[in-house]
XYZ file of C-alpha atoms in Angstrom:
340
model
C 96.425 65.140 83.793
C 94.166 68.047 84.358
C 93.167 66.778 87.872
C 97.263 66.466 88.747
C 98.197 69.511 87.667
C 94.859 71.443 90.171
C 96.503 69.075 92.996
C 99.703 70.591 92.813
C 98.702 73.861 92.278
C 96.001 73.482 95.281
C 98.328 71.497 97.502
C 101.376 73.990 97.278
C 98.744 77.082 98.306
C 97.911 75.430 101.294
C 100.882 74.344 102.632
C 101.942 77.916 101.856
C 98.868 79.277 103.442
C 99.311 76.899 106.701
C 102.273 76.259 107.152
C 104.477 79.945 106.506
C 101.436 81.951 106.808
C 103.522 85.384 106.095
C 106.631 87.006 106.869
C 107.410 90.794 107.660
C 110.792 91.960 107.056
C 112.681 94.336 109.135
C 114.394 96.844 106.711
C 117.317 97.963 109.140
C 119.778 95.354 109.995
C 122.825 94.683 107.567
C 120.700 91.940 105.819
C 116.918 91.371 105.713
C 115.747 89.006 108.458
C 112.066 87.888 108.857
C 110.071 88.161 111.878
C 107.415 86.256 113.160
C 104.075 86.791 112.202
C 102.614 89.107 114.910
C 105.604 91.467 115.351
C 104.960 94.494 114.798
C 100.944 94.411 115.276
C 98.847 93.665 112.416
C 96.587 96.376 111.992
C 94.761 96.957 108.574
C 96.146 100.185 106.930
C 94.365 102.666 104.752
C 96.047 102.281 101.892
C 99.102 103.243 102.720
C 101.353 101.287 105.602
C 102.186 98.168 104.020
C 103.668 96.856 100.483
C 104.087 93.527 99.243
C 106.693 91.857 97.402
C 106.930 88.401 95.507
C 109.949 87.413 95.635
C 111.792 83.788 95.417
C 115.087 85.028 97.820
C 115.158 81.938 100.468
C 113.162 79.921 98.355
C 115.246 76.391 97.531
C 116.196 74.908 94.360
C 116.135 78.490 92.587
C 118.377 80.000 89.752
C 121.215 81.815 92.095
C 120.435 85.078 90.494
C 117.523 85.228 93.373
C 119.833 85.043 96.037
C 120.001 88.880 96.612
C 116.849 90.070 94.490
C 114.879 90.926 97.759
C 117.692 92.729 98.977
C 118.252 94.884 96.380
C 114.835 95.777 95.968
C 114.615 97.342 99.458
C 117.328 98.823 99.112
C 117.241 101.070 95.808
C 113.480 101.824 97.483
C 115.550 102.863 100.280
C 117.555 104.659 97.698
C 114.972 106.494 95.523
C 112.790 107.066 98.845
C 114.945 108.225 101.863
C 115.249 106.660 105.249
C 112.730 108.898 106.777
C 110.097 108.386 103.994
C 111.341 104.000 103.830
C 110.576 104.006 107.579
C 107.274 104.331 107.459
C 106.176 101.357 105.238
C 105.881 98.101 106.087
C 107.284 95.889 103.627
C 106.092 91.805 103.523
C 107.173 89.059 101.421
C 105.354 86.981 99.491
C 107.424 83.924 99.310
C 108.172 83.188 95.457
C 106.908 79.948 94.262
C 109.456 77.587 92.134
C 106.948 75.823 89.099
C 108.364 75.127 85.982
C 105.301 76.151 83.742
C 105.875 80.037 83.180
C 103.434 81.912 85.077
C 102.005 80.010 87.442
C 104.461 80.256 90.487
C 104.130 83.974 90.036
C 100.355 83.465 90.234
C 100.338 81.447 93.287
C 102.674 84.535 94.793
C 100.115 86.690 93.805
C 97.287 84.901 95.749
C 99.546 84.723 99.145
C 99.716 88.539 98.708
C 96.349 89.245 98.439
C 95.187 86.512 100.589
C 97.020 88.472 103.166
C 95.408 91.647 102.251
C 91.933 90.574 102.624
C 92.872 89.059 106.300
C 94.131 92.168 107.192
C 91.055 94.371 105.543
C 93.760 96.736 103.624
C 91.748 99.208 101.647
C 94.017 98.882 99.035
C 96.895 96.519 98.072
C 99.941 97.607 97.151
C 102.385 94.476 95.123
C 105.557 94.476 93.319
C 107.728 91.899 91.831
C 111.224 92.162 93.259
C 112.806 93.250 90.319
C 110.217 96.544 90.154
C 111.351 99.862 90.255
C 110.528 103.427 91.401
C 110.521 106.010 88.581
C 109.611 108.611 91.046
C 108.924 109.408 95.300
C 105.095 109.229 94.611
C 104.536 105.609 96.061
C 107.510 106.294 99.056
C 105.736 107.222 102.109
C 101.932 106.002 102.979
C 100.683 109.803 102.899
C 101.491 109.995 99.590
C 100.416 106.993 98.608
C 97.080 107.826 100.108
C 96.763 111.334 98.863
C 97.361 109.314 94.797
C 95.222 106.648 95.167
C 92.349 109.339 96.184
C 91.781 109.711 92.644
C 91.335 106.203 91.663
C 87.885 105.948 90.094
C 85.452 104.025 92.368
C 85.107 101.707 88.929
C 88.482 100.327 88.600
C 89.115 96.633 89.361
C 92.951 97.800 89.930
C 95.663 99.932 88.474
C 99.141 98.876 86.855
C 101.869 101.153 88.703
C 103.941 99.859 85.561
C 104.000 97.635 82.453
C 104.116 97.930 78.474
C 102.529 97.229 74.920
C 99.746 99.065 76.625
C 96.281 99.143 74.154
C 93.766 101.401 75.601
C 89.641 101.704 74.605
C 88.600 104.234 71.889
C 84.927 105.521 71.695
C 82.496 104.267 68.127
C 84.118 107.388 66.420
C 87.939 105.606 66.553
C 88.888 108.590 69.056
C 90.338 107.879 72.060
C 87.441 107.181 74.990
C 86.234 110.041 77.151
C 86.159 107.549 79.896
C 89.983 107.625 79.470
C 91.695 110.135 80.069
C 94.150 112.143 78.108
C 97.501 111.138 77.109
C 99.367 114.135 78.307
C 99.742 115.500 82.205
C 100.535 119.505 82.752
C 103.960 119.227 85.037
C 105.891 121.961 86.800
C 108.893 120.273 87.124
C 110.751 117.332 86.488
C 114.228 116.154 85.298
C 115.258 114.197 82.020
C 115.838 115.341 78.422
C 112.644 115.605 76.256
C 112.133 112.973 73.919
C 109.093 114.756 72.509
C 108.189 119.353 60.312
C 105.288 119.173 62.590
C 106.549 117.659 65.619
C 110.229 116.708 66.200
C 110.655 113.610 68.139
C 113.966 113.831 70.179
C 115.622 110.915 72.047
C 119.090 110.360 73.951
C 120.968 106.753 73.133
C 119.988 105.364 76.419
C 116.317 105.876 75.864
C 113.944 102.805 75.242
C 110.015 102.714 74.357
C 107.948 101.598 76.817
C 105.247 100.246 74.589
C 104.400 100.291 71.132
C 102.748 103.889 71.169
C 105.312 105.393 69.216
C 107.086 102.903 66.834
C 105.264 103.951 63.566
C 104.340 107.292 62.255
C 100.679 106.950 62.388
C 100.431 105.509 65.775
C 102.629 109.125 66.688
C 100.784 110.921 64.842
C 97.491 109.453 66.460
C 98.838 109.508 70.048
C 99.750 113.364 69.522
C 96.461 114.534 67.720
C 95.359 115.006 71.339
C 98.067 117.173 72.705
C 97.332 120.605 73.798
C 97.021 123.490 71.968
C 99.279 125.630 74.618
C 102.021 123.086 75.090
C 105.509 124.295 74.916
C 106.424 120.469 74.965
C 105.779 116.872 76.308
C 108.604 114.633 78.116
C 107.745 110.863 76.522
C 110.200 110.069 79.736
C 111.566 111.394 82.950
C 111.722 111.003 86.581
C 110.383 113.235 89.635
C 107.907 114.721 88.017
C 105.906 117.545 89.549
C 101.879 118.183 88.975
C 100.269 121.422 89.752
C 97.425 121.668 92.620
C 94.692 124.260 92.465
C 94.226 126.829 95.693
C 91.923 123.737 97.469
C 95.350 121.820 97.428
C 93.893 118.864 94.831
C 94.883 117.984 91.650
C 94.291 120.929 88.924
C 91.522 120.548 86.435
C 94.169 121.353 84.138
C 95.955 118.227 84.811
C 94.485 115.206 83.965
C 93.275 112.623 86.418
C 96.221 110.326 87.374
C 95.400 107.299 86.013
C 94.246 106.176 82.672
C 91.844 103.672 81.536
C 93.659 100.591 79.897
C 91.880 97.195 77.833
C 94.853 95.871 77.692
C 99.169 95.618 79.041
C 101.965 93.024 80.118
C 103.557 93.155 83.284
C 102.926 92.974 86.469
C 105.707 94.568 88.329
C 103.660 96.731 89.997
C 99.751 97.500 90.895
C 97.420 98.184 93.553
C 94.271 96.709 94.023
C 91.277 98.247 95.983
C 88.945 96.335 98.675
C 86.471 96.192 96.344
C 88.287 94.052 93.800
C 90.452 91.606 96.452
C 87.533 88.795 96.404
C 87.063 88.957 92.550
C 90.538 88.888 91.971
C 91.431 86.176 94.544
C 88.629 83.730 93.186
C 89.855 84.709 89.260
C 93.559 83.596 90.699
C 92.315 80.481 92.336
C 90.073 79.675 89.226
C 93.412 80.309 86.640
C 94.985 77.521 89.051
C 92.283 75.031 88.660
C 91.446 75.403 85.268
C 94.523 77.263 83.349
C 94.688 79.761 80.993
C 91.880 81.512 79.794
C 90.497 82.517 75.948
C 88.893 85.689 75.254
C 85.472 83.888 75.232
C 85.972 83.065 78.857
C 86.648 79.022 77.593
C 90.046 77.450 79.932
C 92.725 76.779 76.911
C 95.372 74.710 78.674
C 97.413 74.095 81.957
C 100.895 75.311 80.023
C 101.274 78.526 80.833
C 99.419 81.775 82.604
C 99.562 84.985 81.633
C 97.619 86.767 84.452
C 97.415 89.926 83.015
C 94.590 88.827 79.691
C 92.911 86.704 82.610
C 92.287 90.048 84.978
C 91.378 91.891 81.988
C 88.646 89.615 81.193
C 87.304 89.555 84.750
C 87.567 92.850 85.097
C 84.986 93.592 82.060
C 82.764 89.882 83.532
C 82.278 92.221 86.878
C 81.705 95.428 84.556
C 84.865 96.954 86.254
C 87.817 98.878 84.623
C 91.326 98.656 84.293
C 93.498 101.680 84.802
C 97.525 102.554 84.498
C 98.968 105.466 86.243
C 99.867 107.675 84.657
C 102.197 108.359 83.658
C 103.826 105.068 85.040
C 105.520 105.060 88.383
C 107.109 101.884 87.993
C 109.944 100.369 85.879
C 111.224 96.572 85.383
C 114.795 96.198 85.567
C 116.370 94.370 83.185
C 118.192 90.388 84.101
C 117.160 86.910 84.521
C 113.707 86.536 84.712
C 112.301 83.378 86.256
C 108.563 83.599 84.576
């Protein structure tokens, strides 16, 4: 059974890898078309140029709700982003992978993206699912997206642009770990109501929790032992946010590092991976394929089902690497069918 199941997986990457190689999409006609591979001129970018994005729009014998999924990805990017700022990325599509054990099309997707990546020697990867979403412009142009990822610590094995249930790593005291860092971000501006006695907790009808952070009263009471002593308030949610700068132009000192370390989330929506990390994540991929989902002792549990998040986690801490969120999140999953 075992030795089936690594066929298929193995034979489907290959014909994938030699037989579609990879599509770019042009953003500007009516409908998405593809192009051959070659056109425009494959050049490595720094981080910046080019985004990838799984996606099973074109790919046959699919629930219908695909059909357009591609589509409207680009365009509510297009949307949040501009046509100026849209222009200058290069988008390519991963073609989505039809398998009917949950996880593992997804996770062939995943190793056509960064497959890609290492051919092209991208310093880092940038991949989204095709239901992802932009919460604000900070991803939308490649200078941007340059001038964030600056401040991704040299340890990280990658960083989730979105996700939930997040658990993050507290220090032998039970406080939260100084190699994280803080829950809270100074802003200037931004837009959405606060959701945010002692402390009143304030939420509109249309919010939702991202994760379980704040669904009991110790957890909020934990989460908001760290808040600052000069804070007027904290948004839990919003959009567009602003961050101050000091007079060298960087991120203040005042404002916490962008991105937060994580041991553990679900979702993968959204994340970029540096150089460092493409081999070690390509070879954990391929070795989820052959030998299925892993246990927390590093022991293969079955071919059923993958859930690629615990697996990167685990490799992450094998290569004594970290795993980081930005934050706050940049990323949202829209709601519908979901085909993993």
């Amino acid at each position: 059974m075992r030795i089936a199941l690594v066929g298929t997986a193995l034979v489907t990457y290959s014909f994938l890898r030699l037989t579609l190689e990879h599509l770019f999409l042009d953003l500007w006609g009516p409908r998405p078309h593809m192009m051959e591979q070659g056109t425009p001129v494959e050049a490595a970018s720094d981080g910046g140029d080019r985004v990838y994005v799984v996606s099973m729009q074109g790919t046959p014998g699919v629930h219908a709700s695909n059909q357009e999924r591609l589509d409207d990805f680009l365009a509510k990017w297009k949307e949040k982003c501009g046509l100026t700022a849209t222009k200058q990325t290069m988008f390519e599509h991963c073609p989505g992978i039809h398998d009917p054990r949950r996880g593992y099309g997804l996770t062939i997707s995943f190793l056509l993206c960064l497959q890609r990546a290492k051919d092209l020697g991208e310093k880092v990867a940038f991949v989204f699912e095709d239901d992802a979403r932009l919460l604000d412009d900070t991803l939308c142009d490649k200078n941007s997206r340059a001038e964030y990822l600056s401040g991704l610590p040299d340890n990280a094995f990658l960083t989730f642009l979105g996700g939930h249930t997040w658990k993050y790593p507290k220090n032998t005291t039970g406080s939260f770990s100084p190699l994280s860092p803080q829950p809270f971000r100074e802003t200037l501006s931004s837009y959405g109501c606060p959701g945010g006695e002692k402390v009143a907790f304030v939420f509109e009808d249309d919010a939702r929790l991202l994760d379980v952070t704040l669904c009991d009263k110790n957890s909020r009471a934990e989460y908001l032992s760290g808040l600052p002593d000069n804070v007027f308030l904290t948004f839990l949610g919003g959009h567009r946010f602003k961050y101050p700068k000091n007079t060298t132009g960087s991120f203040s000192p005042l404002s916490p590092q962008p991105f937060r370390e994580t041991s553990r989330s679900f979702g993968t929506y959204g994340f970029a991976v540096p150089q460092h990390s493409l081999d070690i994540l390509i070879e954990t991929i391929k070795d989820d394929l052959l030998y299925g989902q892993r246990k927390k002792d590093d022991t293969h549990l079955n071919h059923k089902y993958l859930t690629v998040e615990k697996n990167w986690y685990l490799s992450a801490q094998k290569h004594n690497l970290k795993m980081y969120a930005a934050n706050p999140l940049l990323v949202w999953h829209q709601g519908g069918y979901s085909n993993t």
